Short mmCIF file of C-alpha atoms in Angstrom, two decimals:
data_model
loop_
_atom_site.label_atom_id
_atom_site.label_comp_id
_atom_site.label_asym_id
_atom_site.label_seq_id
_atom_site.Cartn_x
_atom_site.Cartn_y
_atom_site.Cartn_z
CA MET A 1 120.74 146.40 -77.34
CA ASN A 2 120.84 143.10 -75.16
CA SER A 3 121.08 141.42 -78.14
CA LEU A 4 124.04 143.15 -79.39
CA LYS A 5 125.83 142.92 -76.52
CA LEU A 6 125.13 139.41 -76.26
CA LEU A 7 126.82 139.09 -79.73
CA LEU A 8 129.80 140.87 -78.68
CA ILE A 9 130.25 138.44 -75.57
CA CYS A 10 129.77 135.31 -77.85
CA SER A 11 132.57 136.84 -80.44
CA VAL A 12 135.01 137.21 -77.73
CA PHE A 13 134.74 133.70 -75.67
CA SER A 14 134.57 132.18 -79.82
CA SER A 15 137.93 134.12 -80.42
CA ILE A 16 139.42 132.76 -76.75
CA ALA A 17 137.91 129.05 -77.36
CA TYR A 18 139.52 128.96 -81.24
CA ALA A 19 143.00 130.92 -80.12
CA ALA A 20 146.34 128.73 -80.79
CA PRO A 21 147.88 127.43 -77.40
CA PRO A 22 151.48 128.77 -76.71
CA LEU A 23 153.58 126.71 -78.63
CA THR A 24 157.21 125.10 -77.36
CA LEU A 25 160.01 124.86 -79.75
CA PRO A 26 159.96 121.25 -80.69
CA GLN A 27 156.27 122.47 -82.08
CA ALA A 28 157.80 125.75 -83.51
CA ILE A 29 160.02 123.92 -85.52
CA ASP A 30 157.21 120.94 -86.75
CA TYR A 31 154.80 123.86 -88.26
CA ALA A 32 157.94 125.68 -89.81
CA LEU A 33 159.05 122.55 -91.56
CA ALA A 34 155.33 122.27 -92.73
CA ASN A 35 154.64 125.69 -93.69
CA ASN A 36 158.11 127.47 -94.12
CA PRO A 37 157.61 128.56 -98.11
CA GLU A 38 161.53 127.94 -98.82
CA LEU A 39 161.23 124.21 -98.15
CA GLN A 40 158.48 124.26 -100.24
CA ILE A 41 160.88 125.58 -103.07
CA MET A 42 163.31 123.12 -102.51
CA GLN A 43 160.84 120.14 -102.40
CA ALA A 44 159.97 121.81 -106.33
CA ARG A 45 163.89 121.73 -106.89
CA ILE A 46 163.77 118.26 -105.72
CA ASP A 47 160.63 117.24 -108.01
CA GLN A 48 162.54 119.06 -110.86
CA ALA A 49 165.94 117.48 -110.68
CA GLN A 50 163.55 113.92 -110.74
CA ASP A 51 161.91 115.12 -114.11
CA GLN A 52 165.55 115.79 -115.03
CA LEU A 53 166.60 112.62 -114.69
CA GLY A 54 163.84 111.19 -116.42
CA LEU A 55 164.79 113.02 -119.55
CA ALA A 56 168.50 111.60 -119.09
CA MET A 57 166.96 108.02 -118.87
CA ALA A 58 164.63 108.50 -122.17
CA ASN A 59 167.51 107.99 -124.36
CA TYR A 60 167.66 104.12 -123.39
CA TYR A 61 164.10 103.73 -124.66
CA PRO A 62 163.66 103.85 -128.54
CA GLN A 63 162.15 106.88 -129.98
CA ILE A 64 158.85 106.12 -132.10
CA LYS A 65 156.73 108.59 -133.91
CA ALA A 66 154.20 107.66 -135.97
CA GLY A 67 152.78 110.21 -139.15
CA ILE A 68 151.13 111.10 -142.31
CA ALA A 69 152.72 113.29 -144.95
CA TYR A 70 151.33 114.10 -148.85
CA GLN A 71 153.13 114.98 -151.88
CA HIS A 72 152.65 116.45 -155.56
CA SER A 73 155.38 116.28 -158.43
CA ASN A 74 155.37 115.79 -161.86
CA ASN A 75 159.46 115.49 -161.54
CA PRO A 76 160.05 112.93 -163.72
CA ALA A 77 162.41 111.79 -160.70
CA GLU A 78 160.33 111.57 -157.94
CA ALA A 79 157.45 111.20 -159.29
CA PHE A 80 158.22 107.43 -160.89
CA ALA A 81 159.87 106.84 -157.20
CA MET A 82 156.74 107.70 -155.96
CA ILE A 83 154.68 105.37 -158.32
CA ILE A 84 157.07 102.54 -157.43
CA ALA A 85 156.62 102.74 -154.24
CA GLN A 86 152.49 102.55 -154.71
CA ARG A 87 153.58 99.53 -156.67
CA ARG A 88 151.14 100.36 -159.56
CA LEU A 89 154.77 101.01 -162.33
CA ASP A 90 153.41 99.70 -165.61
CA PHE A 91 155.75 99.99 -168.60
CA ALA A 92 153.62 99.82 -171.17
CA GLY A 93 152.53 103.63 -172.27
CA THR A 94 154.13 104.95 -170.07
CA ASP A 95 156.13 107.97 -170.99
CA PHE A 96 158.88 107.93 -168.19
CA ASN A 97 159.89 111.72 -169.65
CA HIS A 98 156.30 112.66 -169.20
CA PRO A 99 154.84 111.10 -166.07
CA GLY A 100 152.60 113.91 -165.30
CA GLY A 101 151.77 115.01 -161.70
CA VAL A 102 151.34 112.37 -159.40
CA ASP A 103 149.97 112.07 -155.91
CA ASN A 104 151.38 110.01 -153.11
CA PHE A 105 149.93 109.40 -149.25
CA ARG A 106 152.81 108.30 -146.59
CA GLU A 107 151.37 106.92 -143.69
CA GLN A 108 154.20 105.41 -141.49
CA ILE A 109 155.37 104.66 -138.07
CA GLY A 110 159.26 104.41 -137.50
CA ALA A 111 161.46 103.82 -134.61
CA THR A 112 164.95 104.93 -133.36
CA TYR A 113 167.01 103.34 -131.38
CA SER A 114 170.45 105.13 -130.07
CA LEU A 115 173.57 101.93 -129.84
CA TYR A 116 176.60 104.12 -129.21
CA ARG A 117 176.99 107.91 -128.76
CA GLY A 118 180.34 107.42 -127.29
CA GLY A 119 179.22 106.72 -123.15
CA GLN A 120 177.30 110.33 -123.33
CA ASP A 121 174.04 108.78 -122.27
CA SER A 122 175.42 106.66 -119.48
CA HIS A 123 177.29 109.91 -118.07
CA GLN A 124 174.64 112.35 -118.36
CA ALA A 125 172.08 109.52 -116.41
CA GLN A 126 174.52 109.19 -113.36
CA ALA A 127 174.56 113.29 -113.51
CA ALA A 128 171.19 113.17 -112.99
CA GLU A 129 170.95 111.00 -110.69
CA LEU A 130 173.63 112.96 -108.38
CA GLY A 131 171.44 115.87 -109.20
CA VAL A 132 168.56 114.66 -107.52
CA ALA A 133 170.79 113.46 -104.60
CA ALA A 134 172.22 117.10 -104.55
CA SER A 135 168.85 118.88 -104.25
CA GLU A 136 167.42 116.79 -101.62
CA LEU A 137 170.92 117.82 -99.40
CA ASP A 138 170.13 121.10 -100.39
CA GLN A 139 166.89 120.48 -99.10
CA ALA A 140 167.99 118.72 -95.92
CA ALA A 141 170.98 122.07 -95.59
CA VAL A 142 167.96 124.54 -95.56
CA LYS A 143 165.89 122.55 -92.94
CA ASN A 144 168.97 122.54 -90.90
CA ARG A 145 169.22 126.12 -91.20
CA LEU A 146 165.80 126.77 -90.77
CA VAL A 147 165.92 124.69 -87.56
CA SER A 148 168.80 127.02 -86.26
CA ASN A 149 167.21 130.47 -87.14
CA ILE A 150 163.70 129.25 -85.30
CA THR A 151 165.61 128.22 -82.14
CA ALA A 152 167.86 131.51 -82.53
CA ALA A 153 164.31 133.71 -82.94
CA TYR A 154 162.07 131.59 -80.59
CA TYR A 155 165.43 132.23 -77.62
CA ALA A 156 165.00 135.47 -78.74
CA GLN A 157 161.65 136.44 -78.24
CA LEU A 158 162.15 134.64 -74.32
CA ALA A 159 164.73 136.73 -74.05
CA ALA A 160 162.82 139.77 -75.18
CA VAL A 161 159.89 138.72 -72.76
CA ASP A 162 162.13 138.65 -69.88
CA ALA A 163 164.26 141.82 -70.59
CA GLN A 164 160.18 142.98 -70.50
CA GLN A 165 159.66 141.69 -67.12
CA VAL A 166 162.50 142.71 -65.65
CA SER A 167 161.63 146.08 -67.11
CA GLU A 168 158.40 146.65 -65.77
CA SER A 169 159.80 144.78 -62.37
CA SER A 170 161.84 148.16 -62.26
CA VAL A 171 159.18 150.57 -63.46
CA SER A 172 157.27 149.45 -60.37
CA ALA A 173 160.24 149.46 -57.70
CA VAL A 174 161.31 153.35 -58.72
CA GLN A 175 157.35 154.08 -58.86
CA SER A 176 156.82 152.61 -55.52
CA GLU A 177 159.94 154.48 -54.04
CA LEU A 178 158.58 157.75 -56.06
CA THR A 179 155.20 157.41 -54.11
CA GLN A 180 157.05 157.26 -51.12
CA SER A 181 159.03 159.50 -51.22
CA GLN A 182 156.64 161.77 -52.56
CA THR A 183 154.54 161.74 -49.38
CA ARG A 184 158.46 161.92 -47.11
CA PHE A 185 158.65 165.22 -49.25
CA ALA A 186 155.14 166.63 -47.71
CA ALA A 187 155.78 165.44 -44.72
CA GLY A 188 159.50 167.51 -44.88
CA THR A 189 161.58 164.18 -44.34
CA VAL A 190 162.70 163.78 -47.76
CA LEU A 191 164.70 166.61 -50.30
CA LYS A 192 163.11 167.64 -53.09
CA SER A 193 165.87 166.64 -55.28
CA ASP A 194 165.22 163.58 -54.26
CA VAL A 195 162.10 163.53 -55.35
CA LEU A 196 163.63 165.06 -59.02
CA SER A 197 165.91 161.96 -58.99
CA LEU A 198 163.51 159.49 -58.80
CA GLN A 199 161.16 161.14 -61.18
CA VAL A 200 164.34 161.09 -63.59
CA GLN A 201 164.96 157.40 -62.80
CA LEU A 202 161.39 156.34 -63.89
CA ALA A 203 161.26 158.17 -67.05
CA GLU A 204 164.05 156.27 -67.59
CA ALA A 205 162.94 152.94 -66.97
CA LYS A 206 159.49 153.45 -68.94
CA GLU A 207 161.48 153.97 -71.69
CA ALA A 208 164.09 150.88 -71.39
CA GLN A 209 159.96 149.02 -70.54
CA ILE A 210 159.14 150.63 -73.80
CA GLN A 211 162.15 149.57 -76.02
CA ALA A 212 161.30 146.28 -74.16
CA ALA A 213 158.20 145.67 -75.51
CA ASN A 214 159.14 146.78 -79.54
CA ALA A 215 161.87 144.48 -78.53
CA VAL A 216 159.48 141.31 -77.85
CA GLU A 217 157.60 142.29 -80.98
CA MET A 218 160.17 142.31 -83.26
CA ALA A 219 161.27 139.41 -82.00
CA ASN A 220 157.34 137.90 -82.45
CA THR A 221 157.68 138.81 -86.29
CA MET A 222 161.00 137.69 -87.26
CA LEU A 223 159.29 134.32 -85.82
CA LYS A 224 156.11 134.47 -87.95
CA THR A 225 158.16 134.86 -90.89
CA LEU A 226 160.09 131.64 -90.23
CA LEU A 227 157.29 129.82 -89.86
CA GLY A 228 155.45 130.85 -92.55
CA MET A 229 152.65 132.76 -90.58
CA SER A 230 151.41 136.33 -91.85
CA ALA A 231 152.41 139.31 -89.47
CA ASN A 232 148.33 139.57 -88.36
CA GLU A 233 148.51 136.06 -87.52
CA PRO A 234 148.43 135.49 -83.51
CA LEU A 235 151.87 133.73 -81.82
CA ALA A 236 152.30 132.66 -78.68
CA ILE A 237 155.76 130.61 -77.65
CA LYS A 238 156.15 129.23 -73.99
CA GLU A 239 159.41 128.17 -72.25
CA THR A 240 159.97 124.23 -71.38
CA LEU A 241 161.96 122.87 -69.48
CA ALA A 242 164.29 121.84 -72.17
CA GLN A 243 165.79 125.41 -72.51
CA ALA A 244 168.05 124.79 -69.78
CA LEU A 245 171.98 126.09 -70.20
CA PRO A 246 173.72 123.59 -72.62
CA LYS A 247 176.59 121.78 -71.58
CA ASN A 248 180.63 122.98 -72.63
CA PRO A 249 181.04 122.51 -75.98
CA PRO A 250 183.66 119.33 -77.48
CA LYS A 251 187.10 120.21 -78.57
CA PHE A 252 186.99 121.61 -81.88
CA ASP A 253 188.91 118.69 -83.51
CA ALA A 254 186.05 116.22 -82.64
CA LEU A 255 183.48 118.79 -83.61
CA LEU A 256 185.29 119.75 -87.27
CA THR A 257 185.33 115.95 -87.75
CA GLN A 258 181.86 115.59 -87.34
CA ALA A 259 181.07 118.36 -89.48
CA LEU A 260 182.73 116.94 -92.27
CA VAL A 261 181.06 113.91 -92.29
CA GLN A 262 177.50 114.74 -92.09
CA HIS A 263 177.19 118.64 -93.07
CA PRO A 264 174.55 118.72 -96.28
CA GLU A 265 175.97 121.59 -97.47
CA LEU A 266 179.65 120.14 -98.02
CA GLN A 267 178.20 116.80 -99.22
CA ALA A 268 176.12 118.78 -101.60
CA ALA A 269 179.23 120.21 -103.22
CA ALA A 270 181.04 117.24 -103.16
CA LYS A 271 177.58 115.55 -105.45
CA ARG A 272 178.06 118.96 -107.53
CA VAL A 273 182.11 118.22 -108.15
CA ALA A 274 180.81 114.54 -108.77
CA ILE A 275 178.34 116.04 -111.61
CA ALA A 276 180.45 118.18 -112.99
CA GLU A 277 183.33 115.41 -113.49
CA GLN A 278 180.37 113.02 -115.05
CA GLN A 279 179.44 116.21 -117.65
CA LEU A 280 183.05 116.94 -118.60
CA ALA A 281 183.06 112.87 -119.25
CA ALA A 282 179.79 113.23 -121.50
CA ALA A 283 181.16 116.13 -123.24
CA LYS A 284 184.03 114.42 -124.20
CA GLY A 285 182.02 111.57 -125.47
CA ALA A 286 181.05 113.68 -128.47
CA TYR A 287 184.45 113.08 -130.18
CA LEU A 288 183.56 109.60 -130.35
CA PRO A 289 181.35 107.53 -133.22
CA ARG A 290 177.96 107.65 -132.93
CA ALA A 291 175.34 104.60 -133.94
CA ASP A 292 171.52 104.32 -134.34
CA ALA A 293 169.40 101.37 -135.87
CA TYR A 294 166.39 102.47 -136.89
CA ALA A 295 163.27 100.56 -138.78
CA SER A 296 160.04 102.28 -140.26
CA TYR A 297 156.86 100.39 -141.52
CA GLY A 298 154.54 102.75 -143.82
CA PHE A 299 152.18 102.84 -146.79
CA ASN A 300 152.55 104.66 -150.16
CA ASN A 301 148.86 105.50 -151.69
CA ARG A 302 147.72 108.13 -153.94
CA SER A 303 145.31 108.55 -151.24
CA PRO A 304 145.00 108.14 -147.75
CA ASP A 305 143.64 104.61 -147.20
CA PHE A 306 145.38 101.61 -145.84
CA ASP A 307 146.38 99.02 -148.30
CA THR A 308 148.39 96.19 -146.97
CA ASP A 309 149.33 95.27 -150.46
CA ARG A 310 151.61 98.61 -151.04
CA ASP A 311 152.93 98.59 -147.85
CA ASN A 312 157.23 98.30 -147.04
CA VAL A 313 159.82 98.60 -144.50
CA SER A 314 162.83 99.80 -143.61
CA VAL A 315 165.36 99.25 -141.44
CA GLY A 316 169.09 99.91 -141.10
CA VAL A 317 172.08 101.16 -139.16
CA GLN A 318 173.68 104.59 -138.96
CA VAL A 319 177.37 105.20 -137.74
CA GLU A 320 178.62 108.67 -137.85
CA VAL A 321 180.89 110.82 -136.82
CA ASP A 322 181.65 114.90 -136.52
CA VAL A 323 184.50 115.68 -138.75
CA PHE A 324 184.56 119.25 -137.85
CA ASN A 325 181.47 121.02 -136.91
CA GLY A 326 183.04 124.70 -135.89
CA PHE A 327 185.18 123.69 -132.44
CA ALA A 328 181.72 123.08 -131.20
CA THR A 329 182.60 119.98 -129.03
CA GLN A 330 186.07 121.49 -127.92
CA ALA A 331 184.29 124.28 -126.65
CA LYS A 332 181.77 122.14 -124.92
CA VAL A 333 184.45 120.14 -123.95
CA LYS A 334 186.70 123.20 -122.06
CA LYS A 335 183.34 124.77 -120.55
CA ALA A 336 182.66 121.28 -118.70
CA GLY A 337 186.58 121.56 -117.61
CA HIS A 338 185.95 125.06 -116.35
CA GLU A 339 182.60 124.26 -114.39
CA LEU A 340 184.67 120.51 -112.73
CA THR A 341 187.32 123.46 -111.84
CA ALA A 342 184.25 125.46 -110.75
CA ALA A 343 182.81 123.06 -108.64
CA GLN A 344 186.54 121.62 -106.73
CA GLU A 345 187.31 125.15 -105.79
CA ALA A 346 183.49 126.05 -104.45
CA LEU A 347 183.71 122.37 -102.83
CA ARG A 348 187.29 123.61 -101.04
CA GLN A 349 185.14 127.08 -99.98
CA GLN A 350 182.35 125.08 -98.81
CA ARG A 351 184.86 123.11 -96.28
CA LEU A 352 187.17 126.07 -95.05
CA GLN A 353 183.64 128.33 -94.24
CA ILE A 354 182.36 125.19 -91.97
CA GLU A 355 185.72 125.02 -90.30
CA SER A 356 184.94 128.43 -89.55
CA ALA A 357 180.99 128.36 -88.83
CA VAL A 358 182.66 125.10 -86.14
CA LYS A 359 185.14 127.51 -84.64
CA SER A 360 182.89 130.53 -84.18
CA ALA A 361 179.67 128.84 -82.78
CA GLN A 362 181.77 126.64 -80.41
CA LEU A 363 183.72 130.38 -78.73
CA ARG A 364 180.30 131.79 -79.04
CA LEU A 365 179.23 129.52 -76.68
CA GLN A 366 181.99 129.15 -74.77
CA GLU A 367 182.08 132.91 -74.08
CA ALA A 368 178.32 132.88 -73.80
CA LEU A 369 178.73 129.98 -70.54
CA ASN A 370 181.18 131.57 -68.86
CA ARG A 371 179.41 134.87 -68.89
CA ALA A 372 176.27 132.90 -67.51
CA ASP A 373 178.19 131.52 -64.45
CA VAL A 374 179.56 135.61 -63.84
CA ALA A 375 176.38 136.76 -64.51
CA ALA A 376 174.89 134.54 -61.92
CA VAL A 377 176.88 135.32 -59.79
CA SER A 378 176.57 138.80 -60.31
CA VAL A 379 172.55 138.81 -59.82
CA GLN A 380 172.89 137.53 -56.57
CA ALA A 381 175.49 140.12 -55.65
CA ALA A 382 173.20 142.86 -56.99
CA GLU A 383 170.19 141.71 -55.18
CA GLU A 384 171.55 141.70 -52.16
CA ALA A 385 173.29 144.84 -52.33
CA LEU A 386 169.91 146.36 -53.50
CA ARG A 387 168.22 144.79 -50.45
CA LEU A 388 170.70 146.25 -47.86
CA VAL A 389 170.52 149.91 -49.57
CA ASN A 390 166.47 149.63 -49.54
CA GLU A 391 166.72 148.96 -46.04
CA GLN A 392 169.29 151.68 -45.28
CA ARG A 393 167.27 154.08 -47.81
CA GLN A 394 164.16 152.89 -45.34
CA ALA A 395 166.07 154.09 -41.82
CA GLY A 396 167.63 157.52 -43.71
CA VAL A 397 171.32 156.31 -43.64
CA VAL A 398 171.73 156.52 -47.68
CA THR A 399 170.64 159.03 -50.32
CA VAL A 400 168.13 158.45 -53.03
CA THR A 401 171.11 158.42 -55.68
CA ARG A 402 172.53 155.07 -54.02
CA TYR A 403 169.20 153.37 -53.88
CA ILE A 404 169.24 154.39 -57.75
CA GLU A 405 172.51 153.05 -58.53
CA ALA A 406 171.97 150.15 -56.41
CA GLU A 407 168.92 149.21 -58.68
CA VAL A 408 170.41 149.90 -61.58
CA ALA A 409 172.89 147.14 -61.02
CA ARG A 410 170.43 145.04 -60.27
CA ASP A 411 168.78 145.60 -63.05
CA LYS A 412 171.81 145.78 -65.79
CA ALA A 413 172.46 142.43 -63.94
CA HIS A 414 169.19 140.74 -64.54
CA THR A 415 170.00 141.87 -67.98
CA ARG A 416 173.26 140.58 -68.24
CA GLN A 417 172.14 137.03 -66.76
CA ILE A 418 169.21 137.36 -69.38
CA SER A 419 171.45 137.77 -72.07
CA ALA A 420 173.74 135.36 -71.59
CA ARG A 421 171.80 132.11 -70.54
CA PHE A 422 169.62 133.07 -74.16
CA ASP A 423 173.18 133.70 -76.40
CA ALA A 424 173.97 130.57 -75.07
CA LEU A 425 170.86 128.90 -76.10
CA ARG A 426 171.55 130.42 -79.59
CA ALA A 427 175.69 129.51 -79.33
CA GLU A 428 174.36 125.68 -79.53
CA ALA A 429 171.40 125.47 -81.88
CA GLU A 430 174.37 127.82 -84.31
CA LEU A 431 176.59 124.87 -83.00
CA LYS A 432 174.12 122.28 -84.55
CA GLN A 433 174.19 123.78 -87.96
CA ALA A 434 177.68 124.11 -88.04
CA THR A 435 178.15 120.57 -87.39
CA GLY A 436 174.99 119.25 -89.80
CA GLY A 437 173.32 117.96 -86.51
CA PHE A 438 169.71 119.30 -86.93
#
């Protein structure tokens, strides 16, 4: 039994020793950047874009193939062609009309090289390069949005924790007043209605405490999801000095100029317009002629042997142009043109969305800062009012109803101050995201 207790004690101390320390906001952001699955997905897309670039660049290299083929024929034209390729034609004693069955093994290595394809290769390569850049910008946009969401979730949990502390303080204060009132009621100096009112107030305070505790858990779960953690993993956060109220935002024009220059989503949309332009040029290149050089070296034998006396070489250049392919090229050009139009409109839409996001974030930040100023004054007034009412309550000058009103007003003032403070911090994060500042 003693050994079991010792084991339990060791287990408890071991879990405490290995418990992760509370995370600051910068630490939470670093953790998310290393573990969030969305960023890993974006990295995979960058790798895919680089692979696509490799495919596009492959057209600049010669294509080399090696192979072996076997053919048997008694067709006079094919049979004599194989006999000649094998360099064993004998005019004497040869029946040209009935050569019999002929076996031919062809071992060959061949190479082709694209000399010109109407600029399609270069346009596709440039489009692939732009695709890599666009994927990297998409990853930067996801990172920008992730940091903003983590910041908002982090402050939301801190706000929930502060609200929970206010609710616990309220429960303690009302419980203390109820205990005193019950003692006075027993002594006959307080009305029963005052005791009942305090009991109602205590029930409401406990309900608010339960809601606040649940809000902390919900905020913690949301933050874990953003960090790439499972819901069962422990997570604790702590406040830092960096969480002071932000400054007033700059003018809208300055913010918008900053966003248009550095916002990754806008830059990615511009890259996609350039990609669509290159793809349209590549589609139009199909109207032009194509030229390819080719060379092959091989052996023709009756058996699969390598005989240098029977080798042969072929080289040449082939030029061709599509005269009619069922309007396929025309359809591809139209499709590429529509994709370019869609990319241009997506760029315009992205700019409008950024303008709206910047303006909204600026207004929310300014509103939250103004609310924080008002809330600070309100808290001071509510605290002083509660102090005076409490003194009057102890002296029996005011009723318990007046005390409850002052208590509720104080709690609401603290709640508004907490909300305004963290709303300002979240609005600052939203403004940084809107301007691409993370």
